[in-house]
């Protein structure tokens, strides 16, 4: 059987040969640091002024924020946001408008397409703070009667032409289609395909999407 004692089990040395302990006990150390109002950190003690300096530096290193006022679907909003916030994240995370989808988040799929001052943009690549005073229209604000009213003609055409399957890209497809019609790029099916080429449909409904845009543009 081993007779080795653990460190805690070894009695402290006594007598005239014992060296006095110079290190404070754990209880004394905690009491002392509490009394001086310091903060215990790895490697030592950070006093009150030092802790304040760290907090100040952290605040200075925080990302800059900005204030922007814009109109979304006819309603005015004024928000303070991180300057790096995209229009897409502003819509989804701050204004509770999840209709615009986050697909690639790199401007390559078109799922996030919205209208800004009547022109279609990839909202994932558009900085929200640069849109002071802008008019933004999303899929939620496209229908003239709102969610309980009449659909936009292109929304009806998508239903009639069965121009969607999973539906994930549909909001961006519809918003891009509306922009395409307003821009006058609907002279032929080929022209529609060219000007809608930035919107990807992974289900492959391109033929029916083009038909829906043509139907709406020409009142078929």
Coordinates of C-alpha atoms in Angstrom, one line a residue:
X1 CA 0.0 0.0 0.0
X2 CA 1.4 3.4 -0.9
X3 CA 2.2 5.7 2.0
X4 CA 2.7 8.8 -0.1
X5 CA 0.7 11.8 1.2
X6 CA -0.9 14.4 -0.9
X7 CA 0.2 18.0 -0.6
X8 CA -3.0 18.9 1.3
X9 CA -2.4 16.1 3.7
X10 CA 1.2 17.1 4.7
X11 CA 1.1 19.1 7.9
X12 CA 2.7 22.5 7.8
X13 CA 6.2 22.6 9.2
X14 CA 6.5 23.9 12.8
X15 CA 9.3 24.9 15.0
X16 CA 12.2 27.3 14.8
X17 CA 13.3 25.9 11.4
X18 CA 10.0 26.5 9.7
X19 CA 10.1 29.4 7.2
X20 CA 7.3 32.0 7.5
X21 CA 4.8 32.0 4.7
X22 CA 5.0 35.1 2.6
X23 CA 2.1 34.3 0.2
X24 CA -1.4 35.4 1.3
X25 CA -4.0 32.7 1.7
X26 CA -6.8 32.4 -0.9
X27 CA -9.3 33.9 1.5
X28 CA -7.0 36.8 2.3
X29 CA -6.4 37.5 -1.4
X30 CA -10.1 37.6 -2.2
X31 CA -10.9 39.8 0.7
X32 CA -8.1 42.2 -0.3
X33 CA -9.1 42.5 -3.9
X34 CA -12.7 43.0 -2.9
X35 CA -11.7 45.8 -0.5
X36 CA -9.8 47.8 -3.2
X37 CA -12.5 47.4 -5.8
X38 CA -10.3 45.5 -8.3
X39 CA -11.1 42.8 -10.7
X40 CA -9.3 39.5 -10.7
X41 CA -8.1 38.5 -14.2
X42 CA -5.8 35.8 -15.5
X43 CA -2.3 36.6 -14.5
X44 CA -3.0 39.0 -11.7
X45 CA -5.1 41.9 -10.4
X46 CA -6.7 44.6 -12.6
X47 CA -7.6 47.6 -10.5
X48 CA -10.6 49.8 -11.0
X49 CA -9.0 52.4 -13.4
X50 CA -7.4 49.7 -15.5
X51 CA -10.8 47.9 -15.8
X52 CA -12.4 51.1 -16.8
X53 CA -9.7 51.6 -19.5
X54 CA -10.5 48.2 -20.9
X55 CA -14.2 48.9 -21.1
X56 CA -13.5 52.3 -22.7
X57 CA -11.3 50.7 -25.3
X58 CA -13.9 48.0 -26.0
X59 CA -16.5 50.6 -26.6
X60 CA -14.2 52.5 -28.9
X61 CA -13.6 49.3 -30.9
X62 CA -17.3 48.6 -31.3
X63 CA -18.6 48.7 -34.9
X64 CA -19.8 52.2 -35.9
X65 CA -23.6 52.7 -36.2
X66 CA -25.7 55.0 -38.2
X67 CA -29.2 56.4 -38.3
X68 CA -31.3 56.0 -41.4
X69 CA -34.9 57.0 -42.3
X70 CA -36.6 55.3 -45.2
X71 CA -40.0 54.3 -46.4
X72 CA -40.8 50.6 -46.7
X73 CA -44.1 49.6 -48.3
X74 CA -45.5 53.0 -47.7
X75 CA -44.5 53.2 -44.0
X76 CA -41.8 55.4 -42.7
X77 CA -39.1 53.9 -40.5
X78 CA -36.2 55.5 -38.6
X79 CA -33.7 53.0 -37.2
X80 CA -30.2 53.0 -35.8
X81 CA -28.1 50.1 -37.1
X82 CA -24.6 48.8 -37.6
X83 CA -23.2 50.6 -40.7
X84 CA -22.5 47.2 -42.2
X85 CA -26.1 46.1 -42.1
X86 CA -27.5 45.1 -45.5
X87 CA -30.9 46.2 -46.7
X88 CA -31.9 42.5 -46.6
X89 CA -31.0 42.1 -42.9
X90 CA -32.7 45.4 -42.1
X91 CA -35.9 44.1 -43.7
X92 CA -35.7 40.6 -42.2
X93 CA -34.2 41.2 -38.7
X94 CA -35.2 44.8 -37.9
X95 CA -38.5 45.4 -39.7
X96 CA -40.0 41.9 -39.5
X97 CA -40.4 41.5 -43.3
X98 CA -39.1 38.0 -44.0
X99 CA -40.6 37.8 -47.5
X100 CA -37.3 38.8 -49.2
X101 CA -35.2 35.6 -49.0
X102 CA -31.6 35.2 -48.1
X103 CA -30.3 32.8 -50.7
X104 CA -26.6 33.1 -51.6
X105 CA -26.1 36.4 -49.7
X106 CA -23.6 37.3 -52.5
X107 CA -25.9 38.9 -55.2
X108 CA -25.8 35.8 -57.4
X109 CA -29.3 34.3 -57.0
X110 CA -31.8 37.1 -56.9
X111 CA -33.9 35.7 -54.1
X112 CA -33.5 39.0 -52.2
X113 CA -34.6 41.3 -55.0
X114 CA -36.6 44.3 -53.9
X115 CA -37.5 47.7 -55.5
X116 CA -35.6 50.8 -54.4
X117 CA -37.1 54.0 -55.8
X118 CA -38.7 51.8 -58.5
X119 CA -35.5 50.0 -59.5
X120 CA -34.8 46.4 -58.6
X121 CA -31.7 45.8 -56.5
X122 CA -30.1 42.8 -54.7
X123 CA -30.9 43.8 -51.1
X124 CA -28.1 41.5 -49.8
X125 CA -25.5 43.8 -51.5
X126 CA -27.1 47.1 -50.6
X127 CA -26.0 48.9 -47.5
X128 CA -29.1 50.1 -45.6
X129 CA -27.4 53.3 -44.3
X130 CA -27.0 54.5 -47.9
X131 CA -30.8 54.6 -48.4
X132 CA -31.7 57.7 -46.5
X133 CA -35.0 58.9 -47.8
X134 CA -35.4 56.0 -50.2
X135 CA -38.7 54.3 -51.1
X136 CA -38.4 50.5 -50.8
X137 CA -41.0 48.0 -52.0
X138 CA -40.9 44.4 -50.9
X139 CA -43.1 41.4 -51.8
X140 CA -45.2 42.2 -48.7
X141 CA -46.1 45.6 -50.1
X142 CA -46.7 44.6 -53.7
X143 CA -50.3 43.6 -53.5
X144 CA -52.6 46.7 -53.7
X145 CA -54.9 45.3 -51.1
X146 CA -52.3 44.0 -48.7
X147 CA -52.2 40.3 -47.5
X148 CA -56.0 40.1 -47.3
X149 CA -56.8 42.0 -50.5
X150 CA -56.3 41.7 -54.3
X151 CA -53.1 40.2 -55.6
X152 CA -50.8 42.1 -57.9
X153 CA -51.3 41.0 -61.6
X154 CA -47.9 39.3 -61.6
X155 CA -48.7 37.4 -58.5
X156 CA -51.9 36.2 -60.1
X157 CA -50.0 35.3 -63.3
X158 CA -47.5 33.2 -61.3
X159 CA -50.4 31.2 -59.8
X160 CA -52.2 30.8 -63.2
X161 CA -49.0 29.8 -65.0
X162 CA -47.9 27.5 -62.1
X163 CA -44.6 29.4 -62.2
X164 CA -43.1 28.1 -58.9
X165 CA -42.5 24.8 -57.1
X166 CA -40.7 25.2 -53.8
X167 CA -41.4 28.9 -53.7
X168 CA -38.2 30.0 -52.1
X169 CA -37.1 32.2 -55.1
X170 CA -40.6 33.3 -55.9
X171 CA -40.6 36.7 -54.0
X172 CA -37.4 37.7 -55.7
X173 CA -38.6 36.4 -59.1
X174 CA -41.9 38.4 -58.8
X175 CA -40.1 41.6 -57.7
X176 CA -37.6 41.3 -60.5
X177 CA -40.5 40.6 -63.0
X178 CA -42.3 43.8 -61.8
X179 CA -39.1 45.7 -62.4
X180 CA -38.5 44.2 -65.8
X181 CA -42.0 45.2 -66.8
X182 CA -41.6 48.7 -65.5
X183 CA -38.3 49.0 -67.4
X184 CA -40.0 48.0 -70.6
X185 CA -37.9 44.9 -71.2
X186 CA -40.7 42.6 -72.2
X187 CA -40.6 42.8 -76.0
X188 CA -40.1 39.1 -76.4
X189 CA -39.5 35.9 -74.4
X190 CA -35.8 36.1 -75.1
X191 CA -35.7 39.7 -73.8
X192 CA -37.5 38.7 -70.7
X193 CA -35.1 35.8 -70.1
X194 CA -32.1 38.1 -70.6
X195 CA -33.3 40.8 -68.2
X196 CA -34.5 38.2 -65.6
X197 CA -31.2 36.2 -65.9
X198 CA -30.0 37.3 -62.5
X199 CA -32.8 35.4 -60.8
X200 CA -32.1 31.7 -60.3
X201 CA -34.8 29.1 -59.9
X202 CA -33.4 25.8 -58.7
X203 CA -36.6 24.1 -59.5
X204 CA -36.3 25.0 -63.2
X205 CA -39.6 26.9 -63.7
X206 CA -38.0 29.4 -66.1
X207 CA -40.4 28.8 -69.0
X208 CA -43.5 29.4 -66.8
X209 CA -41.9 32.4 -65.1
X210 CA -41.3 34.0 -68.5
X211 CA -44.9 33.3 -69.5
X212 CA -46.2 34.9 -66.3
X213 CA -44.1 38.0 -67.0
X214 CA -45.4 38.2 -70.6
X215 CA -49.0 37.7 -69.5
X216 CA -48.7 40.5 -67.0
X217 CA -46.8 42.8 -69.4
X218 CA -49.2 42.4 -72.3
X219 CA -52.4 41.8 -70.5
X220 CA -53.0 38.3 -71.9

